């Protein structure tokens, strides 16, 4: 079975199990994703925003999205709530998910994409073309975007 990145407009049914695995590693981003979704504060439905799942058949392997960066100007996007199951890392799957997020942001007119990554993820984002960003406390890495075409 092949792995695919799919855009979604709802939280996937496999999220609770993935959230529990993330929390077992000490990561709360999927709990925050659920809380933000329920209270309506982040639904990935603004202009240029999107939520993506990484799936193999019906199995949820990862999730992540892009929103307008709340700490920057309107031309700046932000990677949000990215997580890939630990058992599936180091296989290029996280990069597939980041590539979909970056491509979507560029196609929707964002000029820059930023992320606030936990320390263990910094090298991953750098391998995905992000640069260490110490210009502000609201992001750890950023990547200029080029519009398609």
Coordinates of N, CA and C in Angstrom, one line a residue:
X1 N 0.9 -1.2 0.0 CA 0.0 0.0 0.0 C 0.9 1.2 0.0
X2 N 0.5 2.2 -0.7 CA 1.3 3.4 -0.8 C 0.9 4.5 0.2
X3 N 1.8 5.4 0.5 CA 1.6 6.5 1.4 C 1.2 7.7 0.6
X4 N 0.2 8.5 1.1 CA -0.3 9.6 0.4 C -0.5 10.8 1.4
X5 N -0.3 12.0 0.9 CA -0.6 13.2 1.6 C -2.0 13.7 1.0
X6 N -2.9 13.9 1.9 CA -4.3 14.3 1.5 C -4.7 15.6 2.3
X7 N -5.3 16.5 1.6 CA -5.9 17.6 2.3 C -7.2 17.2 2.9
X8 N -7.5 17.7 4.1 CA -8.7 17.3 4.8 C -9.4 18.6 5.3
X9 N -10.7 18.5 5.5 CA -11.4 19.6 6.1 C -12.0 19.2 7.5
X10 N -11.6 18.0 8.0 CA -12.1 17.6 9.3 C -11.0 16.8 10.0
X11 N -11.0 16.8 11.3 CA -10.1 16.0 12.0 C -10.3 14.5 11.7
X12 N -9.2 13.8 11.3 CA -9.3 12.4 10.9 C -9.7 11.5 12.1
X13 N -10.4 10.4 11.8 CA -10.8 9.5 12.9 C -9.6 8.8 13.6
X14 N -8.5 8.7 13.0 CA -7.3 8.1 13.6 C -6.5 9.1 14.5
X15 N -7.0 10.3 14.7 CA -6.2 11.3 15.4 C -6.1 11.0 16.9
X16 N -7.1 10.5 17.6 CA -6.8 10.2 19.0 C -5.7 9.2 19.3
X17 N -5.6 8.2 18.4 CA -4.5 7.2 18.6 C -3.1 7.8 18.3
X18 N -3.1 8.7 17.3 CA -1.8 9.4 16.9 C -1.5 10.4 18.0
X19 N -2.5 11.1 18.5 CA -2.3 12.0 19.6 C -1.7 11.3 20.8
X20 N -2.2 10.1 21.2 CA -1.7 9.4 22.3 C -0.2 9.0 22.1
X21 N 0.1 8.6 20.9 CA 1.5 8.3 20.6 C 2.4 9.5 20.7
X22 N 1.9 10.6 20.2 CA 2.7 11.9 20.3 C 2.9 12.2 21.8
X23 N 1.9 12.1 22.6 CA 2.0 12.5 24.0 C 2.9 11.6 24.8
X24 N 3.0 10.3 24.4 CA 3.9 9.3 25.0 C 5.3 9.8 24.7
X25 N 5.6 10.5 23.7 CA 6.9 11.0 23.4 C 7.2 12.4 24.0
X26 N 6.1 12.9 24.6 CA 6.3 14.2 25.3 C 5.8 15.4 24.4
X27 N 5.2 15.1 23.3 CA 4.7 16.2 22.4 C 3.2 16.4 22.6
X28 N 2.8 17.7 22.8 CA 1.4 18.0 23.0 C 0.7 18.6 21.8
X29 N 1.4 18.7 20.6 CA 0.9 19.5 19.5 C -0.5 18.9 19.0
X30 N -0.7 17.6 19.1 CA -1.9 17.1 18.6 C -3.1 17.3 19.6
X31 N -2.8 17.4 20.8 CA -3.8 17.7 21.8 C -4.2 19.2 21.6
X32 N -3.2 20.0 21.4 CA -3.5 21.5 21.1 C -4.3 21.6 19.8
X33 N -4.0 20.8 18.8 CA -4.7 20.8 17.5 C -6.2 20.5 17.8
X34 N -6.5 19.4 18.6 CA -7.9 19.1 18.9 C -8.6 20.2 19.7
X35 N -7.9 20.8 20.7 CA -8.5 21.8 21.5 C -8.8 23.1 20.6
X36 N -7.8 23.5 19.8 CA -8.1 24.6 18.9 C -9.2 24.4 17.9
X37 N -9.3 23.1 17.4 CA -10.4 22.8 16.5 C -11.7 22.9 17.2
X38 N -11.8 22.3 18.4 CA -13.1 22.3 19.1 C -13.5 23.7 19.5
X39 N -12.6 24.6 19.9 CA -13.0 25.9 20.3 C -13.0 26.9 19.1
X40 N -12.7 26.4 17.9 CA -12.8 27.2 16.7 C -11.7 28.1 16.4
X41 N -10.7 28.2 17.3 CA -9.6 29.2 17.1 C -8.7 28.9 15.9
X42 N -8.5 27.6 15.6 CA -7.7 27.2 14.4 C -8.4 26.1 13.7
X43 N -9.0 26.3 12.6 CA -9.7 25.3 11.8 C -9.0 25.2 10.4
X44 N -8.0 25.9 10.1 CA -7.3 25.7 8.8 C -8.2 26.1 7.7
X45 N -9.1 27.0 7.9 CA -10.1 27.4 6.9 C -10.0 28.9 6.4
X46 N -8.9 29.6 6.8 CA -8.8 30.9 6.4 C -8.1 30.9 5.0
X47 N -8.0 32.1 4.4 CA -7.4 32.2 3.1 C -6.0 31.6 3.1
X48 N -5.8 30.7 2.2 CA -4.6 30.0 2.0 C -4.2 29.0 3.0
X49 N -5.1 28.7 4.0 CA -4.8 27.7 5.0 C -5.3 26.3 4.6
X50 N -4.7 25.3 5.2 CA -5.0 23.9 4.9 C -4.5 23.0 5.9
X51 N -5.2 21.9 6.1 CA -4.8 20.8 7.0 C -4.5 19.6 6.1
X52 N -3.4 18.9 6.3 CA -3.1 17.7 5.5 C -2.9 16.5 6.5
X53 N -3.2 15.3 5.9 CA -2.9 14.1 6.6 C -2.0 13.3 5.8
X54 N -1.2 12.5 6.5 CA -0.3 11.5 5.8 C -0.9 10.1 6.1
X55 N -1.3 9.4 5.1 CA -2.0 8.2 5.3 C -1.4 7.0 4.5
X56 N -1.6 5.8 5.0 CA -1.3 4.6 4.3 C -2.6 3.8 4.4
X57 N -3.4 3.8 3.3 CA -4.7 3.2 3.3 C -5.5 4.0 4.3
X58 N -6.1 3.3 5.3 CA -6.9 4.0 6.3 C -6.1 4.3 7.6
X59 N -4.8 4.1 7.6 CA -4.0 4.4 8.7 C -3.4 5.8 8.7
X60 N -3.7 6.5 9.7 CA -3.1 7.9 9.9 C -1.7 7.8 10.4
X61 N -0.7 8.3 9.6 CA 0.7 8.2 10.0 C 1.2 9.6 10.4
X62 N 0.5 10.6 10.0 CA 1.0 12.0 10.4 C 0.0 13.0 10.0
X63 N 0.2 14.2 10.5 CA -0.7 15.3 10.2 C 0.1 16.6 10.3
X64 N -0.4 17.7 9.7 CA 0.2 19.0 9.8 C -0.6 20.0 8.9
X65 N -0.4 21.2 9.2 CA -1.2 22.2 8.4 C -0.4 23.5 8.3
X66 N -1.0 24.4 7.6 CA -0.5 25.7 7.3 C -1.6 26.8 7.6
X67 N -1.2 27.8 8.3 CA -2.1 28.9 8.5 C -1.3 30.2 8.3
X68 N -2.1 31.3 8.3 CA -1.5 32.6 8.3 C -0.7 32.7 9.6
X69 N 0.5 33.2 9.6 CA 1.3 33.3 10.8 C 0.7 34.4 11.7
X70 N 0.2 34.1 12.9 CA -0.4 35.1 13.7 C 0.6 36.1 14.3
X71 N 1.9 35.8 14.1 CA 2.9 36.7 14.7 C 3.6 37.5 13.6
X72 N 3.1 37.5 12.4 CA 3.8 38.2 11.2 C 2.8 38.8 10.3
X73 N 3.3 39.4 9.2 CA 2.4 40.1 8.3 C 1.6 39.1 7.4
X74 N 0.7 39.6 6.6 CA -0.2 38.8 5.9 C 0.5 37.9 4.8
X75 N 1.7 38.2 4.5 CA 2.5 37.4 3.5 C 3.2 36.2 4.1
X76 N 3.0 36.0 5.4 CA 3.8 35.0 6.1 C 2.9 33.8 6.5
X77 N 3.3 32.6 6.2 CA 2.5 31.4 6.6 C 3.3 30.8 7.7
X78 N 2.6 29.8 8.4 CA 3.2 29.1 9.5 C 2.8 27.6 9.5
X79 N 3.8 26.8 9.6 CA 3.6 25.3 9.7 C 3.0 25.1 11.1
X80 N 1.9 24.4 11.2 CA 1.2 24.2 12.4 C 1.0 22.7 12.7
X81 N 1.2 22.3 13.9 CA 0.9 21.0 14.5 C 1.4 19.8 13.6
X82 N 2.6 19.9 13.1 CA 3.2 18.8 12.3 C 3.6 17.7 13.2
X83 N 3.2 16.5 12.9 CA 3.7 15.3 13.6 C 3.6 14.1 12.7
X84 N 4.6 13.3 12.8 CA 4.7 12.0 12.1 C 5.0 10.9 13.1
X85 N 4.2 9.8 13.0 CA 4.4 8.7 14.0 C 5.9 8.3 14.0
X86 N 6.4 8.1 15.2 CA 7.8 7.8 15.4 C 8.2 6.6 14.6
X87 N 7.4 5.6 14.5 CA 7.7 4.3 13.8 C 7.9 4.5 12.3
X88 N 7.4 5.7 11.8 CA 7.5 6.0 10.4 C 8.5 7.1 10.0
X89 N 9.3 7.5 10.9 CA 10.2 8.6 10.7 C 11.4 8.1 10.0
X90 N 12.2 9.0 9.4 CA 13.5 8.7 8.7 C 13.2 7.8 7.4
X91 N 12.0 8.0 6.8 CA 11.7 7.3 5.6 C 11.2 8.3 4.5
X92 N 11.4 9.6 4.8 CA 11.0 10.6 3.8 C 9.6 11.0 3.9
X93 N 8.8 10.5 4.8 CA 7.4 10.7 4.9 C 7.1 12.1 5.5
X94 N 7.9 12.5 6.5 CA 7.7 13.8 7.1 C 8.0 14.9 6.0
X95 N 9.0 14.6 5.2 CA 9.3 15.6 4.1 C 8.2 15.7 3.1
X96 N 7.5 14.6 2.8 CA 6.4 14.6 1.9 C 5.3 15.5 2.5
X97 N 5.1 15.5 3.8 CA 4.1 16.3 4.4 C 4.5 17.8 4.4
X98 N 5.7 18.0 4.7 CA 6.2 19.4 4.7 C 6.2 20.0 3.3
X99 N 6.6 19.2 2.3 CA 6.6 19.6 0.9 C 5.2 20.0 0.5
X100 N 4.2 19.2 0.9 CA 2.8 19.6 0.5 C 2.4 20.9 1.2
X101 N 2.8 21.1 2.4 CA 2.4 22.3 3.2 C 3.1 23.5 2.5
X102 N 4.4 23.4 2.2 CA 5.1 24.5 1.6 C 4.6 24.8 0.2
X103 N 4.3 23.8 -0.6 CA 3.7 24.0 -2.0 C 2.4 24.7 -1.9
X104 N 1.6 24.3 -0.9 CA 0.3 24.9 -0.8 C 0.4 26.4 -0.4
X105 N 1.3 26.7 0.6 CA 1.5 28.1 1.0 C 2.0 28.9 -0.2
X106 N 3.0 28.4 -1.0 CA 3.5 29.2 -2.1 C 2.4 29.4 -3.1
X107 N 1.6 28.4 -3.4 CA 0.5 28.5 -4.4 C -0.6 29.5 -4.0
X108 N -0.6 29.7 -2.7 CA -1.6 30.7 -2.2 C -1.1 32.0 -1.8
X109 N 0.1 32.3 -2.4 CA 0.6 33.7 -2.4 C 1.5 34.1 -1.2
X110 N 1.7 33.1 -0.3 CA 2.6 33.5 0.9 C 4.0 33.6 0.4
X111 N 4.8 34.6 0.9 CA 6.2 34.8 0.5 C 7.2 34.2 1.4
X112 N 6.7 33.8 2.6 CA 7.6 33.2 3.6 C 6.8 32.3 4.5
X113 N 7.5 31.2 4.9 CA 6.8 30.2 5.8 C 7.7 30.0 7.0
X114 N 7.1 30.0 8.2 CA 7.9 29.9 9.4 C 7.4 28.8 10.3
X115 N 8.2 28.3 11.2 CA 7.8 27.3 12.2 C 8.5 27.5 13.5
X116 N 7.8 27.2 14.5 CA 8.4 27.1 15.9 C 8.6 25.6 16.2
X117 N 9.8 25.1 16.0 CA 10.0 23.7 16.1 C 10.6 23.3 17.4
X118 N 10.2 22.2 18.0 CA 10.9 21.8 19.2 C 12.3 21.4 18.9
X119 N 13.2 21.5 19.8 CA 14.7 21.2 19.5 C 14.9 20.0 18.7
X120 N 14.3 18.8 19.0 CA 14.6 17.6 18.3 C 14.2 17.7 16.8
X121 N 13.4 18.6 16.4 CA 12.9 18.7 15.0 C 13.7 19.8 14.2
X122 N 14.6 20.5 14.8 CA 15.3 21.6 14.1 C 16.0 21.1 12.9
X123 N 16.8 20.0 13.1 CA 17.6 19.5 12.0 C 16.7 19.0 10.9
X124 N 15.5 18.4 11.2 CA 14.6 18.0 10.2 C 14.1 19.1 9.3
X125 N 13.7 20.2 9.9 CA 13.3 21.4 9.2 C 14.4 22.0 8.3
X126 N 15.6 21.9 8.8 CA 16.8 22.4 8.0 C 17.0 21.5 6.8
X127 N 16.8 20.2 6.9 CA 16.9 19.3 5.8 C 15.8 19.6 4.8
X128 N 14.7 20.2 5.2 CA 13.6 20.5 4.4 C 13.7 21.9 3.8
X129 N 14.8 22.5 3.9 CA 15.1 23.8 3.3 C 14.8 25.1 4.2
X130 N 14.5 24.8 5.4 CA 14.3 26.0 6.3 C 15.6 26.4 6.9
X131 N 15.7 27.7 7.2 CA 16.9 28.2 7.9 C 16.6 28.6 9.3
X132 N 17.6 28.4 10.1 CA 17.5 28.8 11.5 C 17.2 30.3 11.6
X133 N 16.2 30.7 12.3 CA 15.7 32.1 12.4 C 15.7 32.6 13.8
X134 N 16.7 33.4 14.1 CA 16.8 34.0 15.5 C 16.3 35.4 15.6
X135 N 15.7 35.9 14.5 CA 15.2 37.3 14.5 C 14.1 37.6 15.4
X136 N 13.4 36.5 15.8 CA 12.2 36.7 16.7 C 12.0 35.5 17.6
X137 N 11.4 35.7 18.7 CA 11.1 34.5 19.6 C 9.9 33.7 19.1
X138 N 9.2 34.2 18.1 CA 8.0 33.5 17.7 C 8.2 32.4 16.7
X139 N 9.4 32.2 16.2 CA 9.7 31.2 15.2 C 11.2 30.7 15.4
X140 N 11.4 29.5 15.1 CA 12.8 29.0 15.2 C 13.4 28.8 13.8
X141 N 12.6 28.7 12.7 CA 13.0 28.4 11.4 C 12.1 29.1 10.4
X142 N 12.7 29.6 9.3 CA 11.9 30.2 8.2 C 12.4 29.7 6.8
X143 N 11.5 29.9 5.8 CA 11.9 29.5 4.5 C 11.2 30.5 3.5
X144 N 12.0 31.2 2.7 CA 11.4 32.0 1.6 C 10.6 31.1 0.6
X145 N 9.5 31.6 0.1 CA 8.7 30.9 -0.8 C 8.7 31.5 -2.2
X146 N 8.7 30.7 -3.2 CA 8.7 31.2 -4.6 C 7.3 30.8 -5.2
X147 N 6.6 31.8 -5.7 CA 5.3 31.4 -6.3 C 5.5 30.4 -7.4
X148 N 4.5 29.5 -7.7 CA 4.6 28.6 -8.8 C 4.6 29.3 -10.1
X149 N 5.2 28.7 -11.1 CA 5.1 29.3 -12.5 C 6.3 29.9 -12.8

